[in-house]
Structures are given as C-alpha cells and as structure tokens.
Amino acid sequence: MILPVIMSGGNGSRLWPLSRKQHPKQFLSLIGESTMLQETILRLKGLETLAPSIICNKGHRFIVAEQLNEIDALGGDILLEPQGRNTAPAVALAAIKAIEKGSDPLLLVLAADHVITDVNAFHTAIKQAQKCAEAGRLVTFGIVPNKPETGYGYIRSGKQIKGSDCLLVEEFVEKPNLKTATTYVESGEYFWNSGMFLFKASTYIQELEKHQPEILTACKAAIHNAVNDSEFIRVDAESFLTCPDDSIDYAIMEQTAHAAMIPLNAGWSDVGSWSSIWEVKEKDENQNVKRGDVKSIDTKNCLIDARDKLVATVGVSNLVIVETSDAVLIADQSRVQDVKKVVEQLNREERLESVQHRTVYRPWGHINLLQRGERYKSKQVTIKPHARLSLQMHYHRAEHWIVVSGTAKVRCDDKESLITENQSTYIPIGAVHSIENPGSIPLVMIEVQTGSYIAKDDIVRLEDLYGFDKD
C-alpha cells in the first residue's frame, strides 16, 4: 500500500505578500479554489493509498488540521517538527513511524506546494514506479523539461532498468546557467529534479543507516520520545534538533547505488515565484492574469492579484501587482526572484508584514486586526460554533467586547453571562476570563484592547486547551 508523505514546510518568501511565515504558500489558494496542500491531497484520488501523513512546523498545525478537515482527509499522522531540518529528516520521521506501526508501505513523498495539471499522467507515473520501488529502488520523478530552466536542479538519466519502466540515475546536478541548461535540454538525457519520490519505508531506513546514521539515530529518538497532542504527534525537540540539516538528494539519492527515475510529463510546476503562477494560470486576451476587484486599461502581460481593495492599472506591462490588506507588491516580471530580498529586509527590521497577515487563524476561529496604536488594538474576532478560548488573564491590558452577531458565553472572574448581538462587556486588568460560543452559528465580535502593554505575551493561560504553552 502507498502512504503519501506530504512535506508542508517552507516559507515561500518569493510569493510575498500573500505568503508569510505564519501562513505560507502551501496554505493559500494560488491556482484554484482549494489550497495547495488540499490540491496535493485531492489529486491522489483514484489511487489506492493510506490516509496521508503530513509533516509540518508546529506553528502551522491548526491550519493543517483545518484544511484537512475541510476536504475530509483527516485520519493520518500529523507530525510536528519543532524546527525544520530539511527533507531527509522529515521523511525519516514518517518512515520510522510507519515501521513502528508494524507495516512497511511505499512512501510517496510529495511537496505540498507543487502544481500538477495532468493528474492521469501523474497517476500513471506512480504506477510505473511501484515495481521498482517494491524491488528496493529509490525512485525519483524527473520532469520532462519544456525549456532551459535555471531555477531547478537536473537529473541525468541512464539506461532503462530491465523489466521495468524506470531509468537508472547517472547523476544529480546543481542549478545550471542558461548555456548549460540549454545543452541539458537539447541532449534529451536530463530532467528537472521534482523532489518527489517513491520507495519502501524499510529501504529508506536502510539507506539512512548506511549513509546518514546521525539522521537515523536522531529521528528514531525523536519518534520514540514523541508526545501525542490531540490529533498531532509532537516529535521530541531535544532529540530532533541534534539532527543534521540535509535534503534527500544530498543525504541519500546522491549516495545510494539504488537510485532510479521515472520521467514525468504532467504539467508540473513548483510555483516558486509570481512569474511561475502567471505561466500556469488562465489569461485574458491581453495575457493578463487577474484575481479580485481589478480594472485594467491598456495593460498587458501582467499578474494582478487584489485581495482587499480595488486595483486599477493604466498603460503598464510585464508587472506583478499583489495587494493585501497591509501590503502592496509591484515588481517587474523579470525581477520576481528578488521579492525574497524584500522579505529579508522586513525581517531585519522586525516588521510583522513578513510574518503574518492581519487575519490570523486559530483552532477556535480567526482574528482580523483592524487597527493598532501605541496603547490600543482593535480586532474582529470570529469564534466557531461550540468552540471556546482557554481560561486566561492579563496583567497590563483591559478588553472591551462588542457582539456583532451570535451569542457569547462569557466568564469574568466568578460571574458568567450571555452576551448577544449589540451588547457588550468589559474585562478589567487582572480578571480571570474566558469566552465560548454556545450557539450553532459563528460568533463575531469586536475586541478593543487598551493598556500600557498589549503584546501577545501578556497572556497568562490558566488552562491550555490547544497546547500553545508547549510551543
């Protein structure tokens, strides 16, 4: 049986301002209606697979669970990394966990942020790879190149393996310059390195034991000492952080004598930049890609994404324009790889715009920041039906809650009350409080915080329903 292992790490900094550290590109709907993580899972429909294992940063766990729940895909493991250690350790965690359960599945290793437009061709390639993988090969999927691309690594293929559809792998090569990439494509021997794999869990563990014993030892300890936290598995941080940071390519595929490759021609893209999104999206008669409230006059070859406001363009071409509630990006199509430099500058200045959106998702609902000043902050808070926040208090701020829709069950010290639409309540500094939505519709309210210090670390949780204090 195939166990999909979906790696859901990374920040996607070249897709700022939509992709942020706390809500990166794999959790966004950039191409279709579903998010990229959801699309990765949905395109497995039609294959016989186990429930997918997701490997993600602990800070993204509630986003992952919510998005899996939306497409009825919960049921597999959600492994939480305390900190990213690249793909080789991430997959090691999934392999060790699978063996621990008493099975030895084929691990189909996928990234959560890829686009594949020809699902039938994708399924065919997986089926072609199965025989080799079951025989002990580590199979990678080489993308048939349609142009000399300098942004991808390449795989040089060898002869066909007797009795299978797989090719031998002669070598992995780094991202080339344009002249070298052109030579690669013209030769017909080179394929883009997709970062997708199929191999038995036991085969991968054996190769780790042979070539990367430090990774295997650290990951075994991290799984052995892991803690189950609701639907999540928190791997042991102390053990995992001793693990070397390495990719599957460097750690295993370039070392093993059992590497194989299946050519894949399925409309694949890793959508690593705004230009790659422009390439795969449907365009209008002027070769523009538009989303949201956009008005364009004499505009050509542009990607315009409006998420919060009307965006109008006149007499421009070859631009990327992305608007969110707190940031606007305008970039020449030829310079989109440098968007990450903006993020680096924001990080140096410790700007929140590189970290999170104004809307922040929580397991109980979400928060939309409306306004922030020196001694105040206003937010729109939405709480799901039958959900509640942990019992807590603040030393430095008071809070005013105004219910817009729904009903709130509020505890403030020893008093409990129901607050309905157009009513409000006040939470003084130091008051022990909680709020719950007892109803069947979302509770929406406006929260105004006032005080000398209103940062999020002024939260003393007297109970921790969602494991925030473990982060």
Short mmCIF file of C-alpha atoms in Angstrom, two decimals:
data_model
loop_
_atom_site.label_atom_id
_atom_site.label_comp_id
_atom_site.label_asym_id
_atom_site.label_seq_id
_atom_site.Cartn_x
_atom_site.Cartn_y
_atom_site.Cartn_z
CA MET A 1 0.00 0.00 0.00
CA ILE A 2 1.12 3.55 -0.72
CA LEU A 3 1.47 6.01 2.16
CA PRO A 4 1.55 9.61 0.89
CA VAL A 5 4.05 11.64 2.91
CA ILE A 6 3.40 15.33 2.34
CA MET A 7 6.07 17.79 3.35
CA SER A 8 4.41 21.04 4.33
CA GLY A 9 7.31 23.19 5.46
CA GLY A 10 8.88 26.28 3.92
CA ASN A 11 8.01 29.96 3.92
CA GLY A 12 7.56 30.74 0.21
CA SER A 13 9.21 34.14 0.62
CA ARG A 14 9.26 34.81 -3.15
CA LEU A 15 5.45 34.83 -3.07
CA TRP A 16 5.22 37.64 -0.52
CA PRO A 17 2.97 39.48 0.34
CA LEU A 18 0.46 36.60 0.12
CA SER A 19 2.88 34.03 1.52
CA ARG A 20 4.05 34.83 5.06
CA LYS A 21 5.99 32.92 7.68
CA GLN A 22 2.89 32.04 9.72
CA HIS A 23 0.71 31.40 6.64
CA PRO A 24 3.00 30.30 3.76
CA LYS A 25 2.10 29.45 0.18
CA GLN A 26 1.11 25.81 0.73
CA PHE A 27 -1.90 27.01 2.74
CA LEU A 28 -3.05 29.51 0.08
CA SER A 29 -5.37 29.09 -2.90
CA LEU A 30 -2.99 30.42 -5.53
CA ILE A 31 -4.06 28.40 -8.58
CA GLY A 32 -7.56 27.01 -7.97
CA GLU A 33 -10.25 27.25 -5.32
CA SER A 34 -8.55 24.80 -2.96
CA THR A 35 -5.28 25.49 -1.18
CA MET A 36 -2.07 23.97 -2.50
CA LEU A 37 -1.96 21.48 0.39
CA GLN A 38 -5.53 20.44 -0.35
CA GLU A 39 -4.81 20.12 -4.08
CA THR A 40 -1.84 17.87 -3.30
CA ILE A 41 -4.14 15.50 -1.42
CA LEU A 42 -7.10 15.75 -3.79
CA ARG A 43 -5.01 14.76 -6.82
CA LEU A 44 -4.33 11.39 -5.16
CA LYS A 45 -8.00 10.47 -5.61
CA GLY A 46 -8.17 7.39 -7.82
CA LEU A 47 -5.05 5.80 -6.33
CA GLU A 48 -5.23 3.22 -3.57
CA THR A 49 -3.47 4.97 -0.70
CA LEU A 50 -3.49 5.16 3.05
CA ALA A 51 -4.51 8.39 4.78
CA PRO A 52 -1.66 10.84 4.18
CA SER A 53 1.00 11.67 6.74
CA ILE A 54 1.67 15.41 6.94
CA ILE A 55 4.96 16.80 8.21
CA CYS A 56 4.75 20.44 9.21
CA ASN A 57 6.05 23.08 11.57
CA LYS A 58 4.34 23.02 14.96
CA GLY A 59 3.17 26.60 14.42
CA HIS A 60 1.14 25.54 11.37
CA ARG A 61 -0.62 22.57 12.98
CA PHE A 62 -4.07 24.11 13.32
CA ILE A 63 -4.05 25.39 9.74
CA VAL A 64 -3.12 21.89 8.53
CA ALA A 65 -5.83 20.20 10.61
CA GLU A 66 -8.47 22.70 9.48
CA GLN A 67 -7.58 22.33 5.81
CA LEU A 68 -7.56 18.52 6.02
CA ASN A 69 -10.92 18.60 7.77
CA GLU A 70 -12.38 20.79 5.00
CA ILE A 71 -11.68 18.05 2.42
CA ASP A 72 -12.42 15.13 4.77
CA ALA A 73 -8.77 14.00 4.75
CA LEU A 74 -8.08 13.65 8.47
CA GLY A 75 -7.04 10.22 9.72
CA GLY A 76 -3.32 10.05 9.04
CA ASP A 77 -0.44 11.27 11.18
CA ILE A 78 0.32 14.98 11.50
CA LEU A 79 3.95 15.08 12.60
CA LEU A 80 5.09 18.35 14.15
CA GLU A 81 8.67 19.47 13.70
CA PRO A 82 9.95 21.87 16.39
CA GLN A 83 12.18 23.37 13.70
CA GLY A 84 12.80 22.50 10.05
CA ARG A 85 15.70 20.15 9.33
CA ASN A 86 15.16 19.76 5.59
CA THR A 87 13.62 16.84 3.72
CA ALA A 88 15.84 13.89 4.68
CA PRO A 89 14.97 14.03 8.42
CA ALA A 90 11.32 14.90 7.69
CA VAL A 91 10.83 11.76 5.63
CA ALA A 92 12.83 9.73 8.16
CA LEU A 93 10.23 10.62 10.79
CA ALA A 94 7.42 9.32 8.57
CA ALA A 95 9.31 6.14 7.67
CA ILE A 96 10.16 5.32 11.29
CA LYS A 97 6.58 5.99 12.38
CA ALA A 98 5.22 3.71 9.62
CA ILE A 99 7.55 0.86 10.61
CA GLU A 100 6.66 1.43 14.27
CA LYS A 101 3.03 0.71 13.37
CA GLY A 102 4.03 -2.71 12.03
CA SER A 103 3.81 -2.05 8.29
CA ASP A 104 6.27 -1.30 5.51
CA PRO A 105 4.38 0.84 2.99
CA LEU A 106 5.67 2.52 -0.12
CA LEU A 107 6.25 6.14 0.83
CA LEU A 108 5.08 8.56 -1.86
CA VAL A 109 6.99 11.69 -0.89
CA LEU A 110 5.35 14.89 -2.14
CA ALA A 111 5.73 18.60 -1.51
CA ALA A 112 2.59 20.47 -0.50
CA ASP A 113 3.28 23.39 -2.84
CA HIS A 114 3.51 21.84 -6.31
CA VAL A 115 1.12 22.16 -9.25
CA ILE A 116 0.31 19.16 -11.48
CA THR A 117 -2.25 19.80 -14.19
CA ASP A 118 -2.36 16.31 -15.80
CA VAL A 119 -3.46 14.08 -12.94
CA ASN A 120 -3.83 10.99 -15.14
CA ALA A 121 -0.21 11.23 -16.26
CA PHE A 122 0.81 11.67 -12.62
CA HIS A 123 -1.07 8.52 -11.58
CA THR A 124 0.44 6.57 -14.48
CA ALA A 125 3.96 7.57 -13.42
CA ILE A 126 3.30 6.46 -9.84
CA LYS A 127 2.06 3.07 -11.04
CA GLN A 128 5.11 2.73 -13.29
CA ALA A 129 7.39 3.46 -10.34
CA GLN A 130 5.78 0.91 -8.00
CA LYS A 131 7.51 -2.21 -9.34
CA CYS A 132 10.97 -0.66 -8.96
CA ALA A 133 10.19 0.69 -5.51
CA GLU A 134 8.88 -2.66 -4.31
CA ALA A 135 12.12 -4.25 -5.56
CA GLY A 136 14.20 -1.95 -3.35
CA ARG A 137 14.86 1.00 -5.62
CA LEU A 138 14.56 4.62 -4.53
CA VAL A 139 12.58 6.16 -7.37
CA THR A 140 12.50 9.86 -8.12
CA PHE A 141 10.27 11.56 -10.67
CA GLY A 142 12.16 13.52 -13.32
CA ILE A 143 10.17 16.26 -15.02
CA VAL A 144 10.41 16.31 -18.81
CA PRO A 145 11.75 19.85 -19.44
CA ASN A 146 9.96 22.16 -21.87
CA LYS A 147 12.60 24.91 -21.75
CA PRO A 148 16.11 25.54 -20.40
CA GLU A 149 15.27 26.39 -16.78
CA THR A 150 17.98 27.76 -14.48
CA GLY A 151 15.86 27.63 -11.33
CA TYR A 152 15.80 23.82 -11.00
CA GLY A 153 18.36 21.13 -10.35
CA TYR A 154 18.62 18.41 -13.01
CA ILE A 155 18.85 14.60 -13.11
CA ARG A 156 20.91 12.88 -15.82
CA SER A 157 19.23 9.63 -16.78
CA GLY A 158 20.85 6.37 -17.83
CA LYS A 159 19.68 3.11 -19.36
CA GLN A 160 16.27 1.58 -18.76
CA ILE A 161 16.21 -0.92 -15.92
CA LYS A 162 15.44 -4.37 -17.28
CA GLY A 163 11.85 -5.47 -16.73
CA SER A 164 10.60 -2.04 -15.62
CA ASP A 165 9.71 1.43 -16.84
CA CYS A 166 12.39 3.04 -14.67
CA LEU A 167 15.66 4.55 -15.83
CA LEU A 168 18.95 4.42 -13.97
CA VAL A 169 20.09 7.71 -12.44
CA GLU A 170 23.58 8.67 -13.57
CA GLU A 171 23.91 11.88 -11.55
CA PHE A 172 22.18 14.80 -9.89
CA VAL A 173 23.42 18.23 -10.96
CA GLU A 174 23.01 21.67 -9.42
CA LYS A 175 21.04 24.55 -10.93
CA PRO A 176 22.90 25.40 -14.16
CA ASN A 177 23.47 28.65 -16.02
CA LEU A 178 21.39 29.27 -19.15
CA LYS A 179 24.01 27.95 -21.59
CA THR A 180 24.41 24.70 -19.65
CA ALA A 181 20.65 24.32 -19.18
CA THR A 182 20.16 24.68 -22.94
CA THR A 183 22.70 21.91 -23.54
CA TYR A 184 20.94 19.70 -21.00
CA VAL A 185 17.53 20.10 -22.63
CA GLU A 186 18.87 19.55 -26.15
CA SER A 187 20.59 16.31 -25.10
CA GLY A 188 17.34 14.63 -24.03
CA GLU A 189 19.19 12.94 -21.14
CA TYR A 190 18.39 15.50 -18.46
CA PHE A 191 15.21 16.04 -16.46
CA TRP A 192 14.19 18.62 -13.87
CA ASN A 193 14.54 17.39 -10.31
CA SER A 194 10.98 17.43 -8.91
CA GLY A 195 11.79 16.47 -5.32
CA MET A 196 9.11 13.74 -5.43
CA PHE A 197 9.98 10.13 -4.56
CA LEU A 198 8.61 6.61 -4.13
CA PHE A 199 10.36 3.97 -2.01
CA LYS A 200 9.67 1.46 0.72
CA ALA A 201 9.93 2.76 4.27
CA SER A 202 12.40 0.00 5.13
CA THR A 203 14.54 0.77 2.07
CA TYR A 204 14.85 4.40 3.10
CA ILE A 205 15.76 3.46 6.66
CA GLN A 206 18.41 1.01 5.41
CA GLU A 207 19.94 3.73 3.23
CA LEU A 208 19.95 6.17 6.15
CA GLU A 209 21.67 3.56 8.31
CA LYS A 210 24.32 3.13 5.64
CA HIS A 211 24.91 6.73 4.58
CA GLN A 212 23.43 9.02 7.29
CA PRO A 213 23.41 7.21 10.67
CA GLU A 214 23.28 10.52 12.59
CA ILE A 215 19.97 11.42 10.94
CA LEU A 216 18.54 7.98 11.65
CA THR A 217 19.61 7.98 15.31
CA ALA A 218 18.21 11.45 15.98
CA CYS A 219 14.90 10.73 14.23
CA LYS A 220 14.43 7.38 15.98
CA ALA A 221 14.86 9.11 19.33
CA ALA A 222 12.53 11.93 18.25
CA ILE A 223 9.77 9.43 17.40
CA HIS A 224 10.42 7.20 20.42
CA ASN A 225 10.03 10.18 22.77
CA ALA A 226 7.21 11.84 20.82
CA VAL A 227 4.06 13.01 22.58
CA ASN A 228 0.54 12.68 21.21
CA ASP A 229 -1.28 16.02 21.44
CA SER A 230 -4.88 15.70 20.25
CA GLU A 231 -4.63 14.76 16.55
CA PHE A 232 -0.94 15.78 16.40
CA ILE A 233 2.31 13.97 17.12
CA ARG A 234 4.90 16.28 18.68
CA VAL A 235 8.30 14.77 17.94
CA ASP A 236 10.82 15.20 20.74
CA ALA A 237 12.52 18.55 20.22
CA GLU A 238 15.71 17.79 22.13
CA SER A 239 16.39 14.70 20.01
CA PHE A 240 15.28 16.15 16.69
CA LEU A 241 17.36 19.32 16.98
CA THR A 242 20.54 17.22 17.13
CA CYS A 243 19.71 16.01 13.62
CA PRO A 244 21.83 17.26 10.68
CA ASP A 245 20.05 19.57 8.23
CA ASP A 246 20.07 17.80 4.86
CA SER A 247 17.91 17.12 1.81
CA ILE A 248 17.04 13.66 0.48
CA ASP A 249 19.06 14.43 -2.64
CA TYR A 250 22.30 15.16 -0.78
CA ALA A 251 21.82 12.73 2.07
CA ILE A 252 20.61 9.66 0.16
CA MET A 253 19.93 9.92 -3.57
CA GLU A 254 23.46 11.06 -4.47
CA GLN A 255 24.97 8.35 -2.24
CA THR A 256 22.85 5.30 -2.95
CA ALA A 257 23.54 2.63 -5.57
CA HIS A 258 19.78 2.04 -5.95
CA ALA A 259 18.53 5.34 -7.41
CA ALA A 260 16.05 5.14 -10.29
CA MET A 261 13.89 7.62 -12.18
CA ILE A 262 10.53 7.75 -13.91
CA PRO A 263 10.07 10.54 -16.50
CA LEU A 264 7.02 12.69 -15.68
CA ASN A 265 5.29 14.93 -18.18
CA ALA A 266 2.22 16.12 -16.25
CA GLY A 267 2.18 19.92 -16.30
CA TRP A 268 4.34 20.16 -13.18
CA SER A 269 5.45 23.41 -11.54
CA ASP A 270 6.76 24.22 -8.09
CA VAL A 271 5.21 27.74 -8.34
CA GLY A 272 8.23 29.22 -6.65
CA SER A 273 7.65 32.75 -7.91
CA TRP A 274 4.94 35.07 -9.19
CA SER A 275 6.08 34.55 -12.79
CA SER A 276 5.55 30.79 -12.46
CA ILE A 277 1.98 31.47 -11.28
CA TRP A 278 1.46 33.77 -14.27
CA GLU A 279 2.65 30.94 -16.54
CA VAL A 280 0.20 28.31 -15.28
CA LYS A 281 -2.90 30.48 -14.76
CA GLU A 282 -5.55 31.23 -17.39
CA LYS A 283 -5.01 34.58 -19.10
CA ASP A 284 -7.28 37.13 -20.78
CA GLU A 285 -6.91 38.42 -24.36
CA ASN A 286 -4.08 40.74 -23.24
CA GLN A 287 -2.18 37.94 -21.49
CA ASN A 288 -3.11 39.27 -18.06
CA VAL A 289 -3.82 37.07 -15.04
CA LYS A 290 -6.34 38.79 -12.76
CA ARG A 291 -7.88 37.96 -9.42
CA GLY A 292 -10.19 40.08 -7.30
CA ASP A 293 -11.52 43.57 -7.99
CA VAL A 294 -9.30 44.63 -10.90
CA LYS A 295 -9.86 47.25 -13.63
CA SER A 296 -7.26 47.40 -16.41
CA ILE A 297 -6.80 49.77 -19.35
CA ASP A 298 -4.03 49.19 -21.93
CA THR A 299 -2.44 46.62 -19.64
CA LYS A 300 -0.53 43.61 -20.99
CA ASN A 301 1.35 40.57 -19.65
CA CYS A 302 0.62 41.39 -16.02
CA LEU A 303 -0.35 39.40 -12.95
CA ILE A 304 -2.72 41.46 -10.81
CA ASP A 305 -4.00 39.95 -7.56
CA ALA A 306 -6.32 42.15 -5.47
CA ARG A 307 -7.31 40.64 -2.13
CA ASP A 308 -8.72 43.61 -0.22
CA LYS A 309 -9.19 46.71 -2.41
CA LEU A 310 -9.93 47.80 -5.95
CA VAL A 311 -6.75 47.78 -8.05
CA ALA A 312 -6.70 49.78 -11.31
CA THR A 313 -3.90 49.80 -13.90
CA VAL A 314 -3.36 52.04 -16.94
CA GLY A 315 -0.74 51.66 -19.66
CA VAL A 316 1.56 49.15 -17.95
CA SER A 317 3.03 45.81 -18.99
CA ASN A 318 5.09 42.93 -17.63
CA LEU A 319 4.31 43.71 -13.99
CA VAL A 320 3.34 41.70 -10.94
CA ILE A 321 0.93 43.61 -8.69
CA VAL A 322 -0.24 41.92 -5.50
CA GLU A 323 -2.42 43.77 -2.97
CA THR A 324 -3.33 42.63 0.53
CA SER A 325 -4.88 44.46 3.48
CA ASP A 326 -1.48 45.58 4.80
CA ALA A 327 0.97 45.47 1.89
CA VAL A 328 1.28 46.03 -1.88
CA LEU A 329 3.93 44.48 -4.13
CA ILE A 330 4.78 45.96 -7.54
CA ALA A 331 7.57 44.14 -9.38
CA ASP A 332 8.82 43.71 -12.92
CA GLN A 333 8.17 40.18 -14.19
CA SER A 334 11.90 39.76 -14.83
CA ARG A 335 12.79 40.55 -11.19
CA VAL A 336 10.31 38.39 -9.27
CA GLN A 337 13.10 36.18 -7.88
CA ASP A 338 14.24 39.23 -5.89
CA VAL A 339 10.98 39.51 -3.93
CA LYS A 340 12.68 37.45 -1.22
CA LYS A 341 15.09 40.39 -0.73
CA VAL A 342 12.12 42.50 0.39
CA VAL A 343 11.25 39.82 2.94
CA GLU A 344 14.86 39.72 4.14
CA GLN A 345 14.79 43.49 4.68
CA LEU A 346 11.47 43.27 6.55
CA ASN A 347 12.93 40.53 8.75
CA ARG A 348 15.97 42.66 9.58
CA GLU A 349 13.64 45.48 10.58
CA GLU A 350 11.46 43.01 12.55
CA ARG A 351 8.37 44.04 10.59
CA LEU A 352 5.25 41.94 11.18
CA GLU A 353 4.34 42.14 7.48
CA SER A 354 6.85 39.37 6.75
CA VAL A 355 5.47 37.12 9.46
CA GLN A 356 1.68 37.23 9.46
CA HIS A 357 -1.37 38.67 7.76
CA ARG A 358 -3.89 40.87 9.52
CA THR A 359 -6.04 37.74 9.65
CA VAL A 360 -4.61 35.06 11.96
CA TYR A 361 -6.16 31.59 12.22
CA ARG A 362 -6.69 29.75 15.48
CA PRO A 363 -8.19 26.31 16.24
CA TRP A 364 -11.31 28.02 17.60
CA GLY A 365 -11.72 30.53 14.73
CA HIS A 366 -9.77 33.54 13.49
CA ILE A 367 -8.75 37.11 14.35
CA ASN A 368 -8.65 40.07 11.96
CA LEU A 369 -6.53 43.01 13.12
CA LEU A 370 -8.40 46.26 12.43
CA GLN A 371 -6.17 48.94 13.95
CA ARG A 372 -3.18 49.21 16.25
CA GLY A 373 -1.88 52.20 18.18
CA GLU A 374 0.61 52.86 20.99
CA ARG A 375 -1.79 51.90 23.79
CA TYR A 376 -4.65 50.18 21.99
CA LYS A 377 -5.53 47.49 19.47
CA SER A 378 -8.86 46.65 17.84
CA LYS A 379 -9.70 43.28 16.30
CA GLN A 380 -12.60 41.41 14.77
CA VAL A 381 -12.81 38.02 16.48
CA THR A 382 -14.75 35.10 14.97
CA ILE A 383 -15.37 32.00 17.11
CA LYS A 384 -16.68 28.78 15.61
CA PRO A 385 -19.91 27.21 16.89
CA HIS A 386 -19.39 25.34 20.19
CA ALA A 387 -15.73 26.46 20.41
CA ARG A 388 -14.15 28.34 23.28
CA LEU A 389 -10.92 30.05 24.25
CA SER A 390 -8.69 28.94 27.11
CA LEU A 391 -9.23 30.46 30.56
CA GLN A 392 -6.74 33.32 30.89
CA MET A 393 -5.84 36.71 32.36
CA HIS A 394 -3.76 39.80 31.50
CA TYR A 395 -1.54 41.92 33.75
CA HIS A 396 -1.31 45.00 31.55
CA ARG A 397 -4.42 45.36 29.42
CA ALA A 398 -8.19 45.55 29.68
CA GLU A 399 -10.56 44.36 26.97
CA HIS A 400 -13.93 45.56 25.69
CA TRP A 401 -16.03 43.01 23.75
CA ILE A 402 -18.94 44.04 21.49
CA VAL A 403 -21.00 41.22 19.96
CA VAL A 404 -21.85 41.82 16.29
CA SER A 405 -23.60 38.51 15.60
CA GLY A 406 -24.22 35.30 17.51
CA THR A 407 -24.16 34.75 21.26
CA ALA A 408 -21.19 34.79 23.64
CA LYS A 409 -20.98 32.90 26.91
CA VAL A 410 -18.59 34.99 28.99
CA ARG A 411 -16.85 34.20 32.26
CA CYS A 412 -15.29 37.15 34.10
CA ASP A 413 -13.89 36.13 37.49
CA ASP A 414 -16.80 34.41 39.29
CA LYS A 415 -19.54 35.86 37.06
CA GLU A 416 -20.91 34.06 33.99
CA SER A 417 -23.27 35.74 31.49
CA LEU A 418 -24.68 35.54 27.99
CA ILE A 419 -23.94 38.49 25.69
CA THR A 420 -25.98 38.76 22.50
CA GLU A 421 -25.99 40.98 19.40
CA ASN A 422 -25.46 44.72 20.07
CA GLN A 423 -24.47 44.03 23.68
CA SER A 424 -21.04 44.47 25.18
CA THR A 425 -18.95 43.57 28.21
CA TYR A 426 -15.75 44.76 29.87
CA ILE A 427 -12.83 42.61 31.09
CA PRO A 428 -10.69 44.56 33.63
CA ILE A 429 -6.95 44.14 34.01
CA GLY A 430 -6.20 41.02 36.05
CA ALA A 431 -9.67 39.46 35.65
CA VAL A 432 -9.77 35.72 35.03
CA HIS A 433 -11.86 35.30 31.89
CA SER A 434 -12.91 33.09 29.02
CA ILE A 435 -15.37 33.21 26.15
CA GLU A 436 -17.35 30.46 24.47
CA ASN A 437 -19.70 30.26 21.50
CA PRO A 438 -22.59 28.08 22.73
CA GLY A 439 -24.61 28.60 19.57
CA SER A 440 -24.86 26.97 16.14
CA ILE A 441 -23.69 29.98 14.10
CA PRO A 442 -20.30 31.77 14.22
CA LEU A 443 -19.87 34.32 16.98
CA VAL A 444 -18.48 37.61 15.62
CA MET A 445 -17.39 40.38 17.94
CA ILE A 446 -15.19 43.46 18.06
CA GLU A 447 -12.48 43.41 20.71
CA VAL A 448 -10.75 46.61 21.81
CA GLN A 449 -7.63 46.20 23.96
CA THR A 450 -6.30 49.13 25.98
CA GLY A 451 -3.35 49.36 28.33
CA SER A 452 0.31 50.09 28.82
CA TYR A 453 1.41 46.81 27.18
CA ILE A 454 -0.71 44.93 24.65
CA ALA A 455 1.70 42.38 23.14
CA LYS A 456 0.57 38.76 22.84
CA ASP A 457 2.95 37.57 25.59
CA ASP A 458 0.70 39.34 28.12
CA ILE A 459 -1.48 36.21 28.13
CA VAL A 460 -1.41 34.05 31.24
CA ARG A 461 -3.25 30.83 30.37
CA LEU A 462 -4.79 29.20 33.41
CA GLU A 463 -5.74 26.29 31.16
CA ASP A 464 -4.23 25.42 27.79
CA LEU A 465 -6.85 23.79 25.62
CA TYR A 466 -4.78 23.89 22.43
CA GLY A 467 -1.16 23.37 23.50
CA PHE A 468 0.03 26.95 22.88
CA ASP A 469 2.17 26.89 26.01
CA LYS A 470 4.06 23.87 24.59
CA ASP A 471 5.28 25.85 21.57
#
